[in-house]
CSV table of N, CA, C and O in Angstrom, one decimal:
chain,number,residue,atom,x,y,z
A,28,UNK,N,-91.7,-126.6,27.4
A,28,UNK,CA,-90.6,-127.5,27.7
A,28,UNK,C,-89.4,-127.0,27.0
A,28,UNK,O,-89.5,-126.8,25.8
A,29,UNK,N,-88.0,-126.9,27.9
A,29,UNK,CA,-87.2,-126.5,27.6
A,29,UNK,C,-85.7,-127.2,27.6
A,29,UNK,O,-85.0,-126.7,28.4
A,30,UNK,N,-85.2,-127.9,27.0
A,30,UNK,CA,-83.9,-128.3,27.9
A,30,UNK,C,-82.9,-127.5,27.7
A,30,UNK,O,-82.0,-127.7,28.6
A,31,UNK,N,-82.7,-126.6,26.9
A,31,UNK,CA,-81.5,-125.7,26.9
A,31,UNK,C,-81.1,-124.9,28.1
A,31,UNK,O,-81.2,-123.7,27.8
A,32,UNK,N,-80.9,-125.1,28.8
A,32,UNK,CA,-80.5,-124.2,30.1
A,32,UNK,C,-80.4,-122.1,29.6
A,32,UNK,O,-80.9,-121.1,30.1
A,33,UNK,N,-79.4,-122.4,28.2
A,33,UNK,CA,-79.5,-121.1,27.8
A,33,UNK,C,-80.1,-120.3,27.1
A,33,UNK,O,-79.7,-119.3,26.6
A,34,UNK,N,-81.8,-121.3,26.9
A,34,UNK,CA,-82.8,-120.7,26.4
A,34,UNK,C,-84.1,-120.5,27.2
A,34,UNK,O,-85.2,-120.0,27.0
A,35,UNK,N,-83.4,-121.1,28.4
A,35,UNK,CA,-84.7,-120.2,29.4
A,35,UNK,C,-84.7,-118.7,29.6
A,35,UNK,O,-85.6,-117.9,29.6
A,36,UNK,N,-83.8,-118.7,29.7
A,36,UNK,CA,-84.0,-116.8,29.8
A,36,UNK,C,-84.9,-116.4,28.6
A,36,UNK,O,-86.0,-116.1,29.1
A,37,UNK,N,-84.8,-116.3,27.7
A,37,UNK,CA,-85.2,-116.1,26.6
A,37,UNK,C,-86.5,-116.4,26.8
A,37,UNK,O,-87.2,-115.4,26.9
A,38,UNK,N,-87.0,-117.8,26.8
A,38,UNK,CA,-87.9,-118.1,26.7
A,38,UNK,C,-88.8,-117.4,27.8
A,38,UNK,O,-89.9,-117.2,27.3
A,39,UNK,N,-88.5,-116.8,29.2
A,39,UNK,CA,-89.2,-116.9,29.9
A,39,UNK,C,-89.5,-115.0,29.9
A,39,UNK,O,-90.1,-114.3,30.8
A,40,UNK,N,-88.8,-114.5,28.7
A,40,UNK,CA,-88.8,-113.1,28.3
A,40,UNK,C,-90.0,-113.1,27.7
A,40,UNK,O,-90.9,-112.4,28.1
A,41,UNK,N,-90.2,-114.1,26.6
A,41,UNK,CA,-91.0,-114.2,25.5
A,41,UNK,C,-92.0,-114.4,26.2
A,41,UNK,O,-92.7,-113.4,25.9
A,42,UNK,N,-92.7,-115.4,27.3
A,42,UNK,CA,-93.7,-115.4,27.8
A,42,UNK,C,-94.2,-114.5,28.9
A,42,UNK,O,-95.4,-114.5,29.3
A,43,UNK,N,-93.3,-113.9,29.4
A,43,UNK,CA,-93.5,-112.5,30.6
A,43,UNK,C,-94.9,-111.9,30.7
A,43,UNK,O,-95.3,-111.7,31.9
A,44,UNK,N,-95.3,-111.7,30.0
A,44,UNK,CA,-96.4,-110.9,29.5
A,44,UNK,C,-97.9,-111.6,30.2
A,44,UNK,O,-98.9,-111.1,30.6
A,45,UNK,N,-97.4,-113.2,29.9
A,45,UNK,CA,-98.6,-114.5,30.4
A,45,UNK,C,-98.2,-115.1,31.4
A,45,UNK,O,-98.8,-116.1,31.7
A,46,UNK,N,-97.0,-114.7,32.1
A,46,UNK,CA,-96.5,-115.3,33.1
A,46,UNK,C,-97.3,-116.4,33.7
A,46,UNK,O,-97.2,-117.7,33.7
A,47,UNK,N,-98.1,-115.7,34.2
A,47,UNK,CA,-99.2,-116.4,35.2
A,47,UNK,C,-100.2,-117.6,34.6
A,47,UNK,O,-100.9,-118.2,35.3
A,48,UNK,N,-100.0,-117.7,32.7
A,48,UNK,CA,-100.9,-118.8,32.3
A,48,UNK,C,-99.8,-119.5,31.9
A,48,UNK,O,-100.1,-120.3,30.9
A,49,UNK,N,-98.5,-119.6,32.5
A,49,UNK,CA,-97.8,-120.5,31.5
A,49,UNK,C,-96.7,-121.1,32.7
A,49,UNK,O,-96.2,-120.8,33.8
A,50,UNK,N,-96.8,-121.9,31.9
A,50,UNK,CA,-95.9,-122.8,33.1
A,50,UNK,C,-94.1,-123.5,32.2
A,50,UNK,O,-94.0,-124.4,31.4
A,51,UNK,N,-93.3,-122.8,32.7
A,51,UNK,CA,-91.7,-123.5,32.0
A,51,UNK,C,-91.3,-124.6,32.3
A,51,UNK,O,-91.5,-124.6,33.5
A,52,UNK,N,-90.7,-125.7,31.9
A,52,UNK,CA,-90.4,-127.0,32.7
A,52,UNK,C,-88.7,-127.3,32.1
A,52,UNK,O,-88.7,-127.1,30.9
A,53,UNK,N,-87.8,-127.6,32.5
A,53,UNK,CA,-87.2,-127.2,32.2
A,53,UNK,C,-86.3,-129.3,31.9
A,53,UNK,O,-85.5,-129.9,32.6
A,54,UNK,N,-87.3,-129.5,30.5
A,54,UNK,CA,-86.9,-130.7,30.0
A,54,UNK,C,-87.4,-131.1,28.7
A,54,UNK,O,-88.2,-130.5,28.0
A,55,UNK,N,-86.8,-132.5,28.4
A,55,UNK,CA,-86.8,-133.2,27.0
A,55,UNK,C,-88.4,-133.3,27.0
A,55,UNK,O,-89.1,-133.3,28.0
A,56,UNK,N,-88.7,-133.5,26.0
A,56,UNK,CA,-89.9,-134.2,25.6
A,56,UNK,C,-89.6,-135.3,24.7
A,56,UNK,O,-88.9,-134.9,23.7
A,57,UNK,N,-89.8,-136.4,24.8
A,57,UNK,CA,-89.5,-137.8,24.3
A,57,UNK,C,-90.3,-138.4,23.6
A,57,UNK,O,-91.5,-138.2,24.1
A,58,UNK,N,-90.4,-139.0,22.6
A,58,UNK,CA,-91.8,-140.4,22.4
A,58,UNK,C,-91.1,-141.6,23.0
A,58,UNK,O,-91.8,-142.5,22.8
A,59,UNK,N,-90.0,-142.0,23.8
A,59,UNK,CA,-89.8,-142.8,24.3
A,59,UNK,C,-90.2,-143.2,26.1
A,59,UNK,O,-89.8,-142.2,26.8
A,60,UNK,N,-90.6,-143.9,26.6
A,60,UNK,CA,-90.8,-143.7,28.2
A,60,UNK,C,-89.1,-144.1,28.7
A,60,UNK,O,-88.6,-145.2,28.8
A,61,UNK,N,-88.3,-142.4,29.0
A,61,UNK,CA,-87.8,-142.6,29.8
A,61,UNK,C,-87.0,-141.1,30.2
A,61,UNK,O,-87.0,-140.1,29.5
A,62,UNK,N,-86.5,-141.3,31.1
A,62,UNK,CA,-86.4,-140.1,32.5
A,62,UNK,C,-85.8,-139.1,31.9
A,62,UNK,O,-86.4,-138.0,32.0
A,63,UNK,N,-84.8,-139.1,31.4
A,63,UNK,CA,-83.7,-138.6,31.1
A,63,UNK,C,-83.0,-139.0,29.6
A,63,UNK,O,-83.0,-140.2,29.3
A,64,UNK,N,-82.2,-137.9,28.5
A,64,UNK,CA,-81.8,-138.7,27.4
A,64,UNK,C,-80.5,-137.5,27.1
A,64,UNK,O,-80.3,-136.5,27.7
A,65,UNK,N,-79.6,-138.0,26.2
A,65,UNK,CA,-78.3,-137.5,26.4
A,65,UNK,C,-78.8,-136.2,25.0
A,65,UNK,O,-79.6,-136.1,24.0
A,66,UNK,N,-78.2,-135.6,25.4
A,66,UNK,CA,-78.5,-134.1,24.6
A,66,UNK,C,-77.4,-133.0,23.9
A,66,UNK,O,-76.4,-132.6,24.5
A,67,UNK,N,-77.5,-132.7,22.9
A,67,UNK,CA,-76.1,-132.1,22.6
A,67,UNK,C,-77.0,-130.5,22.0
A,67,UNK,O,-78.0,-130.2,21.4
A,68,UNK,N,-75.9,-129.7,22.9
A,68,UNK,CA,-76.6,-128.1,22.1
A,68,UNK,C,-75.4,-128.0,21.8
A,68,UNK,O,-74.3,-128.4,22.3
A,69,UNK,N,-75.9,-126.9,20.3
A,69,UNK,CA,-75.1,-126.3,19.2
A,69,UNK,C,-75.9,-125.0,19.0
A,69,UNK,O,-77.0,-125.0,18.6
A,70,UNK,N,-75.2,-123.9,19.4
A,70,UNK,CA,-75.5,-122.6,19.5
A,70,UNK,C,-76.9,-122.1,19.9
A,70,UNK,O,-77.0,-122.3,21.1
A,71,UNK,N,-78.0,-121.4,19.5
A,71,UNK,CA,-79.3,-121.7,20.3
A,71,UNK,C,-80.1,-122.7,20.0
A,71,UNK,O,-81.2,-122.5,20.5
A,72,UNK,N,-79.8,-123.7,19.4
A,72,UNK,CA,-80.3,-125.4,19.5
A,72,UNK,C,-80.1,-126.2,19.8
A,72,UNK,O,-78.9,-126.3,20.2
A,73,UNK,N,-80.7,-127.1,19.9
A,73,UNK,CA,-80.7,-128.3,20.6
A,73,UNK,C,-80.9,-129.5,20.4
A,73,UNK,O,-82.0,-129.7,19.8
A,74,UNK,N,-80.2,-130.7,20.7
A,74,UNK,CA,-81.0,-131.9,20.0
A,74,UNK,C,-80.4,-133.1,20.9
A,74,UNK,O,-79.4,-133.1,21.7
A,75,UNK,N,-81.4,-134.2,20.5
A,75,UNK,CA,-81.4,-135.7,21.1
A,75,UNK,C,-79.8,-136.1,20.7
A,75,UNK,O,-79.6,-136.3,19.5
A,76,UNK,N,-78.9,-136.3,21.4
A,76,UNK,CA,-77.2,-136.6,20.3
A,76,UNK,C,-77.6,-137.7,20.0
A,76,UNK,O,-78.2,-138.5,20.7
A,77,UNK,N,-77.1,-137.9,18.5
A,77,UNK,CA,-77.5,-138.5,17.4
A,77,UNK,C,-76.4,-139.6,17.5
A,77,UNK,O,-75.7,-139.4,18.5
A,78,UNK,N,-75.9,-140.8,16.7
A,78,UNK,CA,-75.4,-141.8,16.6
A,78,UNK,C,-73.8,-141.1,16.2
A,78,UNK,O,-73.8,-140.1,15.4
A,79,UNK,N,-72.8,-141.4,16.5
A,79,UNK,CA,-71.6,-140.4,15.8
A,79,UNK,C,-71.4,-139.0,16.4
A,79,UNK,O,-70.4,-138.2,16.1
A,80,UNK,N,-72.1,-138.9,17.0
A,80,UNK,CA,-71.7,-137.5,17.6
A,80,UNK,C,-71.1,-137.5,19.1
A,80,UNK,O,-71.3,-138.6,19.6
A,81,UNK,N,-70.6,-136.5,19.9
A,81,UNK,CA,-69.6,-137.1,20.7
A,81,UNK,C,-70.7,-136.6,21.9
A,81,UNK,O,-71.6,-135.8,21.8
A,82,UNK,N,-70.4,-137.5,23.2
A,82,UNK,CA,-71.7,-137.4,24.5
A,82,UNK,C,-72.3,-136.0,24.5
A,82,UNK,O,-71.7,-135.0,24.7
A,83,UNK,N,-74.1,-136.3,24.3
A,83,UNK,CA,-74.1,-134.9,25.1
A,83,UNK,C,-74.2,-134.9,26.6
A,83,UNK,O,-73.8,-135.9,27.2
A,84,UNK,N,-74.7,-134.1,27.3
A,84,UNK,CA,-75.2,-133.9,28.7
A,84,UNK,C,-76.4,-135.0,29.0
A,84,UNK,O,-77.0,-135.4,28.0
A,85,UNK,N,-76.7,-135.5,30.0
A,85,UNK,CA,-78.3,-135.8,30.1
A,85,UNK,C,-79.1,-134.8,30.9
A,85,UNK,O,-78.6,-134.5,32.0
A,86,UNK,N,-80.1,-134.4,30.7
A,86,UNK,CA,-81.0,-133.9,30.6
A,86,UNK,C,-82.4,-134.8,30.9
A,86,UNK,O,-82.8,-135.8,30.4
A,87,UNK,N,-82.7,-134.0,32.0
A,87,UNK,CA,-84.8,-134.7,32.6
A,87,UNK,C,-85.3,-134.8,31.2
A,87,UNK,O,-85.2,-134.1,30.3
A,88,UNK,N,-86.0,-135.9,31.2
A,88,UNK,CA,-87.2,-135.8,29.8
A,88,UNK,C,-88.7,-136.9,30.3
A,88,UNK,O,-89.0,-137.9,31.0
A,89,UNK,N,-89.2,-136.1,29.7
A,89,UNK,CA,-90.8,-136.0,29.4
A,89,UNK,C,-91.4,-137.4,28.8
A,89,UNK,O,-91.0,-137.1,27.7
A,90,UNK,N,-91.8,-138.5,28.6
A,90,UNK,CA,-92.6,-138.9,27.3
A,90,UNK,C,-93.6,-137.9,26.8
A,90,UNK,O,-94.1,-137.4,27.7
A,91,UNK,N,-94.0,-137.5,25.8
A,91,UNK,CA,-94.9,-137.2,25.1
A,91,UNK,C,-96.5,-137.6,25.6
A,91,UNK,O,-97.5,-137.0,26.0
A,92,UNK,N,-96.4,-138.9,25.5
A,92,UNK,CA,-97.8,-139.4,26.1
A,92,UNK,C,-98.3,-139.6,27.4
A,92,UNK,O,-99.4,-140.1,27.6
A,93,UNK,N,-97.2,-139.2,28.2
A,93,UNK,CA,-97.3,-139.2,29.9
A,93,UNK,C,-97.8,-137.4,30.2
A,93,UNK,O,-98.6,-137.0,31.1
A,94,UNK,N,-97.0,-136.6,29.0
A,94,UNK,CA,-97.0,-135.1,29.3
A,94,UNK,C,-99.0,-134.6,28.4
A,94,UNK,O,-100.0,-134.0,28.8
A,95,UNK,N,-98.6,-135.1,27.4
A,95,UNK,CA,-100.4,-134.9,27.1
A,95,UNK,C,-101.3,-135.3,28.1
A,95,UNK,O,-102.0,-134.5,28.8
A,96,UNK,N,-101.3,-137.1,28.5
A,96,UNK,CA,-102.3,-137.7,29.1
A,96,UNK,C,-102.4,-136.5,30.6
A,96,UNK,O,-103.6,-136.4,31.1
A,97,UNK,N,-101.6,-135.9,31.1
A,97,UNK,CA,-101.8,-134.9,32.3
A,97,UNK,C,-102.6,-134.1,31.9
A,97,UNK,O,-103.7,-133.9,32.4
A,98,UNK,N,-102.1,-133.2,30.6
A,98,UNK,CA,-102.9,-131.9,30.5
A,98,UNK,C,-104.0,-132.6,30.2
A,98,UNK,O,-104.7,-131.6,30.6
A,99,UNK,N,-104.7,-133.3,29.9
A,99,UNK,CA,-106.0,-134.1,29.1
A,99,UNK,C,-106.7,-134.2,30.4
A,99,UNK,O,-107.8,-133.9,30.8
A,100,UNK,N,-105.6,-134.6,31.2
A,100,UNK,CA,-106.2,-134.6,32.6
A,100,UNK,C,-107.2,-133.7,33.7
A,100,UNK,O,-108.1,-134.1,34.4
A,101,UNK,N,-106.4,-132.3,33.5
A,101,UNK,CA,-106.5,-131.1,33.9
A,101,UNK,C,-107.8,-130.5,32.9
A,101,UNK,O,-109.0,-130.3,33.2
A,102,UNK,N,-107.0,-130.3,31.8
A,102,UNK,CA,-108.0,-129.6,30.8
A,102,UNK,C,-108.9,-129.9,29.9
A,102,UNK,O,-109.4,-129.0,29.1
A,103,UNK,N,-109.2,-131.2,29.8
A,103,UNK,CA,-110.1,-132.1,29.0
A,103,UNK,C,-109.2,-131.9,27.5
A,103,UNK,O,-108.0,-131.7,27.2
A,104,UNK,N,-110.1,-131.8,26.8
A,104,UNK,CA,-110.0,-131.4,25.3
A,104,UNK,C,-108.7,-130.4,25.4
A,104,UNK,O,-108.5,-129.6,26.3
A,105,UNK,N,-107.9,-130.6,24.2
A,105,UNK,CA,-106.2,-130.2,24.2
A,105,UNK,C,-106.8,-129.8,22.6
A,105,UNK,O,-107.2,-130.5,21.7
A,106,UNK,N,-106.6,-128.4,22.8
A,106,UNK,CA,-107.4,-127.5,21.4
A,106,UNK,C,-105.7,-128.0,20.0
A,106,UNK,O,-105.6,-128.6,18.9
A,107,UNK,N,-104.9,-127.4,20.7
A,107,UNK,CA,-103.4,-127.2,20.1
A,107,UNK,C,-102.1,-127.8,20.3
A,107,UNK,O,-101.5,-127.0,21.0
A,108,UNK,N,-101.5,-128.9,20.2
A,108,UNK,CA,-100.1,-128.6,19.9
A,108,UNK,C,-99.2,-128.7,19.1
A,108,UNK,O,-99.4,-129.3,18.0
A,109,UNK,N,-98.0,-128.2,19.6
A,109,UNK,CA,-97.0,-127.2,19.1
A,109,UNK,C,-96.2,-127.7,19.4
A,109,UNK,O,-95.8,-127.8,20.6
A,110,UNK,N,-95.2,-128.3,17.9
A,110,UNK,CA,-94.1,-129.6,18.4
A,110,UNK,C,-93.1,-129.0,17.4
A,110,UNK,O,-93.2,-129.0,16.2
A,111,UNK,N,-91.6,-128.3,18.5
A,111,UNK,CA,-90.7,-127.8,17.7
A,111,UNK,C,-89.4,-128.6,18.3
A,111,UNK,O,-88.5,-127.8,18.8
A,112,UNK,N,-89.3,-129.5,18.2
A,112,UNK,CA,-87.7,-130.1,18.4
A,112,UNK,C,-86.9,-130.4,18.2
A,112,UNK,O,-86.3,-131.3,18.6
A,113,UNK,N,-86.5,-129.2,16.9
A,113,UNK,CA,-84.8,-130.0,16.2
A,113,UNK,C,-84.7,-131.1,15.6
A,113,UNK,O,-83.6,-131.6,15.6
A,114,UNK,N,-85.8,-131.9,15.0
A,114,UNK,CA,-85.5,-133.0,14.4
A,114,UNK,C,-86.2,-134.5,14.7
A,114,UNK,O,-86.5,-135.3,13.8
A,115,UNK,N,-86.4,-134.9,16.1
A,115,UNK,CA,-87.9,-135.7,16.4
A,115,UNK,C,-88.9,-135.3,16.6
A,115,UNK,O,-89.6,-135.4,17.6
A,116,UNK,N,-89.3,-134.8,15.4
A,116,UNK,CA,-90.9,-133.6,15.3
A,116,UNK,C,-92.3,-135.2,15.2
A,116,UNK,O,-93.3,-135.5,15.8
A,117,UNK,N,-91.3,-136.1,13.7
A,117,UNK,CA,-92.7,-137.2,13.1
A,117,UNK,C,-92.6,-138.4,14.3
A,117,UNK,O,-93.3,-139.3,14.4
A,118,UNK,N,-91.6,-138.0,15.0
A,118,UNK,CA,-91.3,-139.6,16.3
A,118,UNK,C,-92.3,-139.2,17.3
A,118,UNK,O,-93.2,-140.0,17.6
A,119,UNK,N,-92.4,-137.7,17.7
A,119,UNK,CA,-93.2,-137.7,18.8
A,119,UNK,C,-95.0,-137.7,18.1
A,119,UNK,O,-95.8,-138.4,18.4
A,120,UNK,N,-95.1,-136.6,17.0
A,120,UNK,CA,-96.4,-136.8,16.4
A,120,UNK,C,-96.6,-138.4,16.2
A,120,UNK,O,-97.8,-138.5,16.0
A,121,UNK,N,-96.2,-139.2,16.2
A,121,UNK,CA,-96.2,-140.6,15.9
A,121,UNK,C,-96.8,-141.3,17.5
A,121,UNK,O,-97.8,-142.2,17.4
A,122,UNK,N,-96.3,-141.0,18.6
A,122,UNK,CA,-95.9,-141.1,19.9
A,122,UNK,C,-97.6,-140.7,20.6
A,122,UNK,O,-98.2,-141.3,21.5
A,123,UNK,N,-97.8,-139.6,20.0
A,123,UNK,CA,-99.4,-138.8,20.8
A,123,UNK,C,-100.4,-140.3,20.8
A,123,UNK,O,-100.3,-140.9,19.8
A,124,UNK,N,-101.2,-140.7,21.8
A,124,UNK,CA,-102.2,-141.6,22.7
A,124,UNK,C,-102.9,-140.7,21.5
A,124,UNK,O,-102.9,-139.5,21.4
A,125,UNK,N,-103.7,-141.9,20.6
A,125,UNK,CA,-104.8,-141.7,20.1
A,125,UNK,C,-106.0,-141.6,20.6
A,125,UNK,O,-106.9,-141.1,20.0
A,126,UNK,N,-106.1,-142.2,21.9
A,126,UNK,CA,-107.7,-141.6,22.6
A,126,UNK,C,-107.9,-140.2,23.4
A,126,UNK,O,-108.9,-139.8,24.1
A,127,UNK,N,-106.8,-139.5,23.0
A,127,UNK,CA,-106.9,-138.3,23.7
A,127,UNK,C,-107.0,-137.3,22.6
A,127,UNK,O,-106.3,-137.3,21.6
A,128,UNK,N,-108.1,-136.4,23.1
A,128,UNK,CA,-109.2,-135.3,22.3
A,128,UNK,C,-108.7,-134.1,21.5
A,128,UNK,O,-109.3,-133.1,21.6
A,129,UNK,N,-107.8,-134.3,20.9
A,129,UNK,CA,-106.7,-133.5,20.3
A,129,UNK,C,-107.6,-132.6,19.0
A,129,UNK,O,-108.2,-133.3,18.1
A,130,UNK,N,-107.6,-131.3,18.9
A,130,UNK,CA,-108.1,-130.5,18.1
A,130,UNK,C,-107.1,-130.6,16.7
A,130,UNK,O,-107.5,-130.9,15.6
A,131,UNK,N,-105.5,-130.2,17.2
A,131,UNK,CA,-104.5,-130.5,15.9
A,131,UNK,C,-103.2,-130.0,16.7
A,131,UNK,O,-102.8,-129.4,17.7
A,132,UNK,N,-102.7,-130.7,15.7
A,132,UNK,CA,-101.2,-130.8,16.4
A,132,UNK,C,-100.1,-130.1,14.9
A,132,UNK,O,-100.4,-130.6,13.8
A,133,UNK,N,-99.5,-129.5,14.9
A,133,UNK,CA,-98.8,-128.6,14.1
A,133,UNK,C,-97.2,-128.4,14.0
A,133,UNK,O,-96.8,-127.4,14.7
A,134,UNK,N,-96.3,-129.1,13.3
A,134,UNK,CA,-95.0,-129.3,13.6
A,134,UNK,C,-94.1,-129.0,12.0
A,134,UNK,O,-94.7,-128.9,10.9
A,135,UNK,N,-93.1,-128.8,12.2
A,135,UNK,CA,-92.4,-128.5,11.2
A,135,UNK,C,-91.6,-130.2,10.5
A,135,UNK,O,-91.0,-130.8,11.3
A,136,UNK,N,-91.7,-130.8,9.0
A,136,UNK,CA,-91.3,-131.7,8.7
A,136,UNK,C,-89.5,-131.3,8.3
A,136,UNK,O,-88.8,-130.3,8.3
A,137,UNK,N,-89.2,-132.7,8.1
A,137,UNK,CA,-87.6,-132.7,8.1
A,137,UNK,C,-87.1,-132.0,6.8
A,137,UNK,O,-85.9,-132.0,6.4
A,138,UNK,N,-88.0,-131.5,6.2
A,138,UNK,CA,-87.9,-130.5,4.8
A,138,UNK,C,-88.1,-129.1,4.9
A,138,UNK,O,-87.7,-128.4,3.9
A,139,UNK,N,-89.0,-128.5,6.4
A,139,UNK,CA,-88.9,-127.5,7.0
A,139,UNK,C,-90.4,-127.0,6.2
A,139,UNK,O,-90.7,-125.8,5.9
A,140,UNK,N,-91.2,-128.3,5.9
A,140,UNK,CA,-92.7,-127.6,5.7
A,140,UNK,C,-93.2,-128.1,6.7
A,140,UNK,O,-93.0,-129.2,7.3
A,141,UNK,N,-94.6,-126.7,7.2
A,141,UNK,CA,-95.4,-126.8,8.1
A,141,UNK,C,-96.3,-127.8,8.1
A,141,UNK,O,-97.0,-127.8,7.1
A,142,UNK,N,-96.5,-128.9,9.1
A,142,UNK,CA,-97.3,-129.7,8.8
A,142,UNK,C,-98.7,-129.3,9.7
A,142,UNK,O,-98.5,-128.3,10.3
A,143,UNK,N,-99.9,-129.8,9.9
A,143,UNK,CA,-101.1,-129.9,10.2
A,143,UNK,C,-101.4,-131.1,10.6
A,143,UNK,O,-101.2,-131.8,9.6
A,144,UNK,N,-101.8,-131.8,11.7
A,144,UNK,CA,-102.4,-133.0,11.8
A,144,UNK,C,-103.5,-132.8,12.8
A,144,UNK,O,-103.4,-132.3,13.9
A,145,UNK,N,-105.2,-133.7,12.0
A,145,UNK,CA,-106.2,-133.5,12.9
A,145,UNK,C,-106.3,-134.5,13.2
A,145,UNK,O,-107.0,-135.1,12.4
A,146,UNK,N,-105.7,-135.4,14.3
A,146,UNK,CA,-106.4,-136.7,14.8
A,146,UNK,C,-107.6,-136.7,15.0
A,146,UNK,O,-108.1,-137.8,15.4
């Protein structure tokens, strides 16, 4: 999941290789249930616009627990994930449906240490 428009390229450089096991989507991931959320990019990042800062764009978005409960769907047991968003890292780890089979989930905290979580 992507919303930067000008990190899809990029992104889809990086994954070239797996093309075929990976799927790009090109939106927010939320812990909130809803469609769309206003977004502001600052050079190759990205983030939710924050209180004080001036409109971003809106942008498609995901809940977190609508986008797990599918893959859970598909692929039973969810070995990994991998939560890098500029700053609502502990909102969505917070957000993940505790009955789903989660091996560990792995995010960077607002101090920029790696965290580990085995539900």
């Amino acid at each position: 999941f992507e919303p930067d428009p000008s990190n899809l390229g990029r992104l889809r450089q990086t994954v070239a290789e797996h093309a075929s096991r990976v799927e790009i989507v090109q939106a927010a991931v939320t812990a909130d249930e809803v469609s769309c959320v206003p977004f502001t990019f600052m050079g190759r990042y990205g983030h939710e616009t924050r209180p004080g800062e001036p409109p971003g764009v809106e942008v498609p978005a995901i809940p977190v627990a609508n986008l797990l409960r599918g893959v859970a769907a598909d692929a039973g047991r969810i070995d990994l994930v991998k939560i890098d968003t500029e700053g609502s890292e502990a909102e969505l780890v917070a957000a993940i449906p505790g009955e789903l089979e989660i091996g560990a989930v792995v995010y960077e905290d607002r101090q920029g240490f790696t965290r580990w979580v085995y539900p």
